[in-house]
Short mmCIF file of C-alpha atoms (C1' of nucleotides) in Angstrom, two decimals:
data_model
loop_
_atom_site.label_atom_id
_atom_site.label_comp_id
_atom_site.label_asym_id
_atom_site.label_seq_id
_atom_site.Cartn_x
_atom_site.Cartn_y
_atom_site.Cartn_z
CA UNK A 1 -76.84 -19.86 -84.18
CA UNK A 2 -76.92 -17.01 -86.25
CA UNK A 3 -74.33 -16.37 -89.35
CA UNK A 4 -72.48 -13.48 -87.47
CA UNK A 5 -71.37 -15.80 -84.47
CA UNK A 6 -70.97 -19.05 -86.79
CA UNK A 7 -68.48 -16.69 -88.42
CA UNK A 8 -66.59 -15.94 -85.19
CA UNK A 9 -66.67 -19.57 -84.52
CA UNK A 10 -64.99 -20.71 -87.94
CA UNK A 11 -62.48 -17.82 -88.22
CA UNK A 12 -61.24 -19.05 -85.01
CA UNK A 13 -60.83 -22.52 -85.96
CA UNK A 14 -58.76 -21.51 -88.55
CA UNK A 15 -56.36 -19.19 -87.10
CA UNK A 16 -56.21 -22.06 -84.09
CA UNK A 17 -55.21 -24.60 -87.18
CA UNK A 18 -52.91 -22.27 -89.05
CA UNK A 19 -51.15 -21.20 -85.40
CA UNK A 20 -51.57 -17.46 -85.59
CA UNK A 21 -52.26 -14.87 -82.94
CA UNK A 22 -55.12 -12.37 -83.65
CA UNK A 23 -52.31 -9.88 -84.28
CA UNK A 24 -50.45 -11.77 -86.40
CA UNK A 25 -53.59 -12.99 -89.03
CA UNK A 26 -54.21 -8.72 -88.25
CA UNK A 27 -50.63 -7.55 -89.93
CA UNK A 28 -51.28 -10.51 -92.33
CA UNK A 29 -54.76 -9.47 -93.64
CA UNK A 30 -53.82 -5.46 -92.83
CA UNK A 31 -56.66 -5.27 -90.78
CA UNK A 32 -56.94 -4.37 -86.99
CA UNK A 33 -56.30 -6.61 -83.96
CA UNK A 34 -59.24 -5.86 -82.30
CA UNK A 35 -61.35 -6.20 -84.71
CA UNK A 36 -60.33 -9.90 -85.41
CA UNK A 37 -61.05 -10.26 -82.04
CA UNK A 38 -64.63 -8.73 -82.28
CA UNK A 39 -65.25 -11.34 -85.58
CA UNK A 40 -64.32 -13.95 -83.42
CA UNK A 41 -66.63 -13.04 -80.47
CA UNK A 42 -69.45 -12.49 -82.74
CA UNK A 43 -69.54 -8.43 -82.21
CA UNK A 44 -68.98 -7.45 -85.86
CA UNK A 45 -69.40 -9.22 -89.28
CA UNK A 46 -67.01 -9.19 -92.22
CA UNK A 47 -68.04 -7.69 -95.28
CA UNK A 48 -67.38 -10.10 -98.40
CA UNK A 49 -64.00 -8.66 -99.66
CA UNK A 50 -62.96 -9.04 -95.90
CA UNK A 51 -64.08 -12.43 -95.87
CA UNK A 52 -61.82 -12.94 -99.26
CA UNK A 53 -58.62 -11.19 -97.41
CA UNK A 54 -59.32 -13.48 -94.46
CA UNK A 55 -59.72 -17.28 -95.96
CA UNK A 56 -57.20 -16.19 -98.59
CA UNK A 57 -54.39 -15.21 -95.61
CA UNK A 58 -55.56 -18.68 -93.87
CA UNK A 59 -54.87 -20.28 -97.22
CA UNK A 60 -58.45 -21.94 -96.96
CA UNK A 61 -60.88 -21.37 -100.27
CA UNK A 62 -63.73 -18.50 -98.99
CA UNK A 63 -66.51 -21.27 -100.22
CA UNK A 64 -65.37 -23.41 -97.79
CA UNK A 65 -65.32 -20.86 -94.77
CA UNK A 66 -68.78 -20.49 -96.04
CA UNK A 67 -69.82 -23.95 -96.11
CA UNK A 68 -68.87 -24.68 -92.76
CA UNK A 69 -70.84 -21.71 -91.73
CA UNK A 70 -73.32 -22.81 -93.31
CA UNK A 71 -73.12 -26.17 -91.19
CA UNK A 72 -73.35 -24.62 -87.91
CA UNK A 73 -76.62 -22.53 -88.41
CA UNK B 1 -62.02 -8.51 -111.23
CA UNK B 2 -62.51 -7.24 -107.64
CA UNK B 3 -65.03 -9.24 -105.41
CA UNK B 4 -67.26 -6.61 -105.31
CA UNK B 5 -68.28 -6.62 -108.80
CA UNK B 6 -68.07 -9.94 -109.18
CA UNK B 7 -71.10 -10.26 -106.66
CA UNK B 8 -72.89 -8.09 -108.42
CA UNK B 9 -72.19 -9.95 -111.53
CA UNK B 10 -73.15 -12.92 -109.92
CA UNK B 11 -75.89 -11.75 -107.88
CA UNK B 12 -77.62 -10.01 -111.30
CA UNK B 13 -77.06 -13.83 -112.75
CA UNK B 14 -79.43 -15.77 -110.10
CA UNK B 15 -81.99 -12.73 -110.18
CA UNK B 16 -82.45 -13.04 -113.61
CA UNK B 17 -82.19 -16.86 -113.26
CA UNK B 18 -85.03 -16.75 -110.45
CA UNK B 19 -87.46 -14.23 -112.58
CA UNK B 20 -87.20 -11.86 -110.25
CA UNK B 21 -87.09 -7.35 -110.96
CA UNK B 22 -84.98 -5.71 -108.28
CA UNK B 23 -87.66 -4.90 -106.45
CA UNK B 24 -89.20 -8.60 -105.99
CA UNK B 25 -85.93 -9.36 -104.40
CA UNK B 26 -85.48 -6.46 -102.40
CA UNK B 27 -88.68 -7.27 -100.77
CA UNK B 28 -88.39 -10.81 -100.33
CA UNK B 29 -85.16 -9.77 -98.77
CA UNK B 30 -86.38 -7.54 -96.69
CA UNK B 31 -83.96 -4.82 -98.19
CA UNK B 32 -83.89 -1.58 -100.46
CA UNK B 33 -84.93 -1.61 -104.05
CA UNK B 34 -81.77 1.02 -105.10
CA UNK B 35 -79.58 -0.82 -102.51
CA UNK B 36 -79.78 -4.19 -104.72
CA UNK B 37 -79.58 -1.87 -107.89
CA UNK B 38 -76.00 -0.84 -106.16
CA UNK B 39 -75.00 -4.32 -105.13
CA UNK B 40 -75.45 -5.39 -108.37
CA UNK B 41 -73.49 -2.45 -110.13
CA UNK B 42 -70.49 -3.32 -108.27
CA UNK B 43 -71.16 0.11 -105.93
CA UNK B 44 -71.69 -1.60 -102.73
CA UNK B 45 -70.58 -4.41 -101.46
CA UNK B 46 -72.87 -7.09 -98.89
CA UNK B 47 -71.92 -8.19 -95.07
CA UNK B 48 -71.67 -11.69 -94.36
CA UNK B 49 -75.33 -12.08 -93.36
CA UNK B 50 -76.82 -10.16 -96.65
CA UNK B 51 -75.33 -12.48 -98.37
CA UNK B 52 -76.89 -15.22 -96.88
CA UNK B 53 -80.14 -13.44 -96.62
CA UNK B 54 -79.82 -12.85 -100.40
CA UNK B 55 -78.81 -16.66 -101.27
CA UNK B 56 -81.92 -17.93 -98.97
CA UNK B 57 -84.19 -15.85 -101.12
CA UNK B 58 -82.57 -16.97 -104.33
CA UNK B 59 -82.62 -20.53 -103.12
CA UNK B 60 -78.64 -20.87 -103.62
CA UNK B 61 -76.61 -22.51 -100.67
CA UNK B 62 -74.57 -19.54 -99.88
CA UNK B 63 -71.29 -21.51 -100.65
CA UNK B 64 -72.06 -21.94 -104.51
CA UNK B 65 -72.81 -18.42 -104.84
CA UNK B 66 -69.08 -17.84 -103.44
CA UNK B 67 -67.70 -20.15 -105.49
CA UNK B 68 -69.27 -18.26 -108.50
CA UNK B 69 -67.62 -15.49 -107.14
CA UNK B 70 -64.07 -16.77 -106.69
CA UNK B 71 -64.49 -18.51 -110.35
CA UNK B 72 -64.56 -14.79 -111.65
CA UNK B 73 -61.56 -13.21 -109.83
"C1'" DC C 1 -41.23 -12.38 -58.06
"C1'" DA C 2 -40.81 -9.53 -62.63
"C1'" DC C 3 -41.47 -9.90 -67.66
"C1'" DT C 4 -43.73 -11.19 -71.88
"C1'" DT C 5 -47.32 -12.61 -74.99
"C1'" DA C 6 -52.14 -13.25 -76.20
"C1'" DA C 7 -56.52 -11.80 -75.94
"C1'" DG C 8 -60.81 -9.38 -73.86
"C1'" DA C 9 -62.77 -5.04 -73.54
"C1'" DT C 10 -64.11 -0.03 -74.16
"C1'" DG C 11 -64.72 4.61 -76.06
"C1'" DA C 12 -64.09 7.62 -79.77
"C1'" DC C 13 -63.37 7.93 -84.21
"C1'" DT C 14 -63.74 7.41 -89.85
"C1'" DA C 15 -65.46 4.85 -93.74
"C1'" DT C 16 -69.03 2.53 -95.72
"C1'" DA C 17 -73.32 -0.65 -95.60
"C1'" DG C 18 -77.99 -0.07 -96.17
"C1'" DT C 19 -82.47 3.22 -96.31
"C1'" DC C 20 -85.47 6.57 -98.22
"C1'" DT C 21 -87.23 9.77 -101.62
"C1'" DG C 22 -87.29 11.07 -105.93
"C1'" DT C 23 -85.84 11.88 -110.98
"C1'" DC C 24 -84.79 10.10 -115.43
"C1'" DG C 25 -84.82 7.20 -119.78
"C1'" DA C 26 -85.95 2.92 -122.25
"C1'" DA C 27 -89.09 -0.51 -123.46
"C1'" DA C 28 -93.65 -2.37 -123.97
"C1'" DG C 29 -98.55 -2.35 -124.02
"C1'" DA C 30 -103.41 0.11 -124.42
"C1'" DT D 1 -100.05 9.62 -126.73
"C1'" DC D 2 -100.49 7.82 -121.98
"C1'" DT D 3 -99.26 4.43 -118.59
"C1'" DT D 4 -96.59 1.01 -116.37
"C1'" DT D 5 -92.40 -1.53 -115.31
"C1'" DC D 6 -87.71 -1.72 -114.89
"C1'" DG D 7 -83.30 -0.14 -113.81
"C1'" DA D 8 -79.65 3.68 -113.40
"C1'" DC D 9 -78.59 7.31 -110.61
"C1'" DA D 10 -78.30 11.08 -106.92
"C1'" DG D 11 -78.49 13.13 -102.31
"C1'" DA D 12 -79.22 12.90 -97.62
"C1'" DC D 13 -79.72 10.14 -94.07
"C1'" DT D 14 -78.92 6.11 -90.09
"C1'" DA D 15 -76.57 1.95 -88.70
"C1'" DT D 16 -72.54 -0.47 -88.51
"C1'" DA D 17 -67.83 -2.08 -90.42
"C1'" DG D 18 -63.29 -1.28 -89.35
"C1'" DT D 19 -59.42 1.77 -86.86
"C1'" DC D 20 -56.88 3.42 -83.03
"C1'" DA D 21 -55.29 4.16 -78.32
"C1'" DT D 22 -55.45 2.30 -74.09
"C1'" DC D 23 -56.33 -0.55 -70.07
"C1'" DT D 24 -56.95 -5.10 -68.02
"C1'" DT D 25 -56.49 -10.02 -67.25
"C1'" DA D 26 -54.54 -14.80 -67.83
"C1'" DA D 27 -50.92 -17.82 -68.86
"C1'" DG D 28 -46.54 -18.83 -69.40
"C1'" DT D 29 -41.27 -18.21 -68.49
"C1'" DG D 30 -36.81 -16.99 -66.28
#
DNA sequence: CACTTAAGATGACTATAGTCTGTCGAAAGA
DNA sequence: TCTTTCGACAGACTATAGTCATCTTAAGTG
């Protein structure tokens, strides 16, 4: 698995645990709806400071989001 | 401090650390000389997978180099 | 059934990640 | 002095992050 998809596969996780929508983490972390979707299917990859705005809005420390990517490579 | 710069602060850290001139790394990294340069100013800032790329090279789990970061915001 | 919410998907767009080529200055060695 | 190595920096470029509008589908819900 590659870091882009193991990314998709985390973020979801998270927004699953923290009961969001993909528009409602999207208001949250002022970024676009589909474009959450698109990290979550793999199609884009965050850049770092996104990755910050994202584990920060799911309350979650960004090493950890990282770790657990890191797990499923 | 912005997460931006504090990768490059960061990232400049482990180069030195690993003995390495911007150019070593790029190549090992398969990426541009000035591009690292810029990372490392602050004036760009890496995806999700050129961070990894750049932790494999510098034999850092990807995690501590994030929790470097976050230590510095 | 109609109505709503969540998410997949696409095409066109703007901003920026990442490349390439080259110049410059500082430091160090021959 | 001459050369080499390193890093800052600039400009022009290509690839892709991230936006926006819109359509579609699936799963509830009344």
């Amino acid at each position: 698995m590659n870091v882009t998809d193991a990314f998709g596969v985390v973020l979801k996780k998270y927004r699953k645990l923290a009961n969001l929508s993909q528009e409602q983490l999207a208001l949250q972390c002022n970024l676009d709806r589909t474009y959450i979707g698109m990290l979550e299917r793999g199609q884009r990859q965050p850049t770092i400071t996104t990755l910050f705005t994202i584990a920060d809005t799911l309350s979650i420390e960004p090493n950890k989001l990282v770790k657990e990517i890191e797990a499923l490579l």
